[in-house]
Short mmCIF file of C-alpha atoms in Angstrom, two decimals:
data_model
loop_
_atom_site.label_atom_id
_atom_site.label_comp_id
_atom_site.label_asym_id
_atom_site.label_seq_id
_atom_site.Cartn_x
_atom_site.Cartn_y
_atom_site.Cartn_z
CA UNK A 1 50.27 285.32 255.27
CA UNK A 2 52.30 284.37 258.28
CA UNK A 3 55.36 284.08 256.05
CA UNK A 4 54.92 287.66 254.92
CA UNK A 5 54.42 288.82 258.46
CA UNK A 6 57.56 287.00 259.65
CA UNK A 7 59.58 288.46 256.78
CA UNK A 8 58.32 291.95 257.48
CA UNK A 9 59.37 291.61 261.12
CA UNK A 10 62.78 289.90 260.50
CA UNK A 11 64.05 291.96 257.53
CA UNK A 12 64.47 295.24 259.46
CA UNK A 13 66.48 293.45 262.17
CA UNK A 14 68.75 291.85 259.59
CA UNK A 15 69.35 295.18 257.89
CA UNK A 16 70.05 296.92 261.16
CA UNK A 17 72.57 294.26 262.25
CA UNK A 18 74.44 294.54 258.92
CA UNK A 19 74.73 298.30 259.10
CA UNK A 20 78.25 299.69 259.30
CA UNK A 21 79.41 301.35 262.40
CA UNK A 22 81.94 304.12 262.28
CA UNK A 23 84.83 303.66 264.63
CA UNK A 24 87.05 306.60 265.27
CA UNK A 25 90.74 305.81 265.71
CA UNK A 26 92.75 308.50 267.32
CA UNK A 27 96.43 308.45 266.36
CA UNK A 28 99.02 309.84 268.65
CA UNK A 29 102.01 311.32 266.88
CA UNK A 30 105.26 311.14 268.79
CA UNK A 31 108.08 313.41 267.70
CA UNK A 32 111.54 312.12 268.52
CA UNK A 33 114.26 314.77 268.64
CA UNK A 34 117.13 314.13 266.21
CA UNK A 35 119.75 314.19 268.94
CA UNK A 36 118.24 311.10 270.65
CA UNK A 37 118.53 308.86 267.58
CA UNK A 38 122.02 307.36 267.22
CA UNK A 39 123.62 307.83 263.84
CA UNK A 40 123.75 304.74 261.64
CA UNK A 41 127.56 304.67 261.80
CA UNK A 42 127.45 304.05 265.58
CA UNK A 43 125.14 301.07 265.18
CA UNK A 44 127.20 299.52 262.38
CA UNK A 45 130.49 299.82 264.29
CA UNK A 46 129.42 297.25 266.91
CA UNK A 47 130.98 293.91 265.94
CA UNK A 48 128.69 290.93 265.80
CA UNK A 49 131.28 288.50 267.08
CA UNK A 50 134.82 288.12 268.20
CA UNK A 51 137.27 285.99 266.25
CA UNK A 52 138.05 282.44 267.36
CA UNK A 53 141.54 281.07 267.90
CA UNK A 54 142.91 277.58 267.20
CA UNK A 55 145.31 275.24 268.96
CA UNK A 56 147.80 272.56 268.01
CA UNK A 57 146.98 268.91 268.70
CA UNK A 58 146.87 268.15 272.41
CA UNK A 59 148.10 271.69 273.27
CA UNK A 60 146.61 274.71 275.00
CA UNK A 61 149.38 277.26 274.40
CA UNK A 62 148.53 280.44 272.45
CA UNK A 63 150.23 280.44 269.05
CA UNK A 64 151.78 283.68 267.73
CA UNK A 65 149.17 284.11 264.98
CA UNK A 66 146.39 283.58 267.48
CA UNK A 67 147.99 286.11 269.85
CA UNK A 68 147.31 288.76 267.20
CA UNK A 69 143.67 287.66 267.06
CA UNK A 70 143.43 287.94 270.85
CA UNK A 71 144.92 291.44 270.68
CA UNK A 72 142.21 292.47 268.21
CA UNK A 73 139.53 290.87 270.40
CA UNK A 74 140.93 292.80 273.39
CA UNK A 75 140.70 296.07 271.44
CA UNK A 76 137.02 295.38 270.73
CA UNK A 77 136.34 294.54 274.36
CA UNK A 78 138.09 297.72 275.53
CA UNK A 79 135.93 299.74 273.14
CA UNK A 80 132.80 298.25 274.74
CA UNK A 81 133.57 298.15 278.48
CA UNK A 82 130.05 297.05 279.48
CA UNK A 83 130.32 293.84 277.47
CA UNK A 84 131.32 290.58 279.14
CA UNK A 85 132.40 287.46 277.31
CA UNK A 86 132.22 283.71 277.65
CA UNK A 87 135.19 281.78 276.31
CA UNK A 88 134.26 278.31 275.07
CA UNK A 89 137.04 275.72 274.86
CA UNK A 90 136.71 272.99 272.20
CA UNK A 91 138.68 269.90 271.13
CA UNK A 92 138.74 267.47 268.25
CA UNK A 93 137.19 264.04 268.68
CA UNK A 94 140.39 262.21 269.55
CA UNK A 95 140.83 261.39 273.23
CA UNK A 96 138.33 260.48 275.93
CA UNK A 97 135.41 262.73 276.83
CA UNK A 98 136.93 263.48 280.23
CA UNK A 99 140.34 264.32 278.79
CA UNK A 100 138.84 266.58 276.11
CA UNK A 101 136.68 268.42 278.64
CA UNK A 102 139.80 269.12 280.73
CA UNK A 103 141.82 270.16 277.65
CA UNK A 104 138.99 272.44 276.46
CA UNK A 105 138.97 274.07 279.88
CA UNK A 106 142.74 274.62 279.79
CA UNK A 107 142.35 276.21 276.34
CA UNK A 108 139.63 278.56 277.59
CA UNK A 109 141.75 279.47 280.63
CA UNK A 110 144.80 280.13 278.44
CA UNK A 111 142.75 282.51 276.25
CA UNK A 112 141.26 284.18 279.34
CA UNK A 113 144.67 284.67 280.95
CA UNK A 114 146.03 286.19 277.74
CA UNK A 115 143.13 288.67 277.55
CA UNK A 116 143.65 289.61 281.21
CA UNK A 117 147.33 290.33 280.47
CA UNK A 118 146.10 292.60 277.65
CA UNK A 119 144.02 294.63 280.14
CA UNK A 120 140.60 292.95 280.10
CA UNK A 121 139.08 292.63 283.58
CA UNK A 122 138.93 289.00 284.74
CA UNK A 123 135.44 289.53 286.21
CA UNK A 124 134.12 290.17 282.68
CA UNK A 125 135.28 286.76 281.46
CA UNK A 126 133.63 283.40 282.10
CA UNK A 127 134.81 280.11 280.69
CA UNK A 128 133.26 276.79 279.75
CA UNK A 129 134.58 273.65 278.08
CA UNK A 130 132.56 271.69 275.57
CA UNK A 131 135.37 269.22 274.89
CA UNK A 132 134.55 267.37 271.68
CA UNK A 133 130.77 267.82 272.00
CA UNK A 134 130.32 270.76 269.61
CA UNK A 135 132.52 270.24 266.54
CA UNK A 136 132.72 273.10 264.08
CA UNK A 137 133.36 270.63 261.25
CA UNK A 138 131.80 267.15 261.70
CA UNK A 139 134.24 265.36 259.39
CA UNK A 140 136.87 262.86 260.57
CA UNK A 141 140.17 264.05 259.09
CA UNK A 142 143.14 266.22 260.05
CA UNK A 143 141.71 269.34 258.38
CA UNK A 144 138.45 269.07 260.32
CA UNK A 145 140.23 268.24 263.58
CA UNK A 146 142.45 271.32 263.22
CA UNK A 147 139.36 273.54 262.90
CA UNK A 148 137.68 271.90 265.88
CA UNK A 149 140.62 272.59 268.26
CA UNK A 150 139.56 276.11 269.15
CA UNK A 151 138.40 278.69 271.64
CA UNK A 152 135.35 280.76 270.74
CA UNK A 153 134.36 284.09 272.25
CA UNK A 154 130.70 284.87 272.89
CA UNK A 155 129.74 288.45 273.75
CA UNK A 156 127.36 288.74 276.69
CA UNK A 157 125.62 291.70 278.23
#
């Protein structure tokens, strides 16, 4: 008898707690005028990166082929005047760490000076040398070393 009484008392509470509650969600619709959304062409035109240049062994002079790359990089930078860049100087693994850090810095400075002569404001350029610490190709041969002797250009805001 007590079991029946307990069941009669508990069952309504169980049913009430399982009942569904309706929740009203109010959606707010925002209308964006067409003239505030940039066309897709404008978004696609922004380059993702600037091209890197390479150097001869133990040199920091800009080669003629790399001068053309720097001219193209300068055109991109002129098209986006609010963008700043960091030039990263790199070396191959030959030489001491100290020597390669200094050579990487001279390479970054040479690239920076060339861009300044092409009309890029010096205040928009920062430089850093990684020496031999960040090889592009980790192999130990002339082909890999030639690819690792470089200056890279990182776009900043």
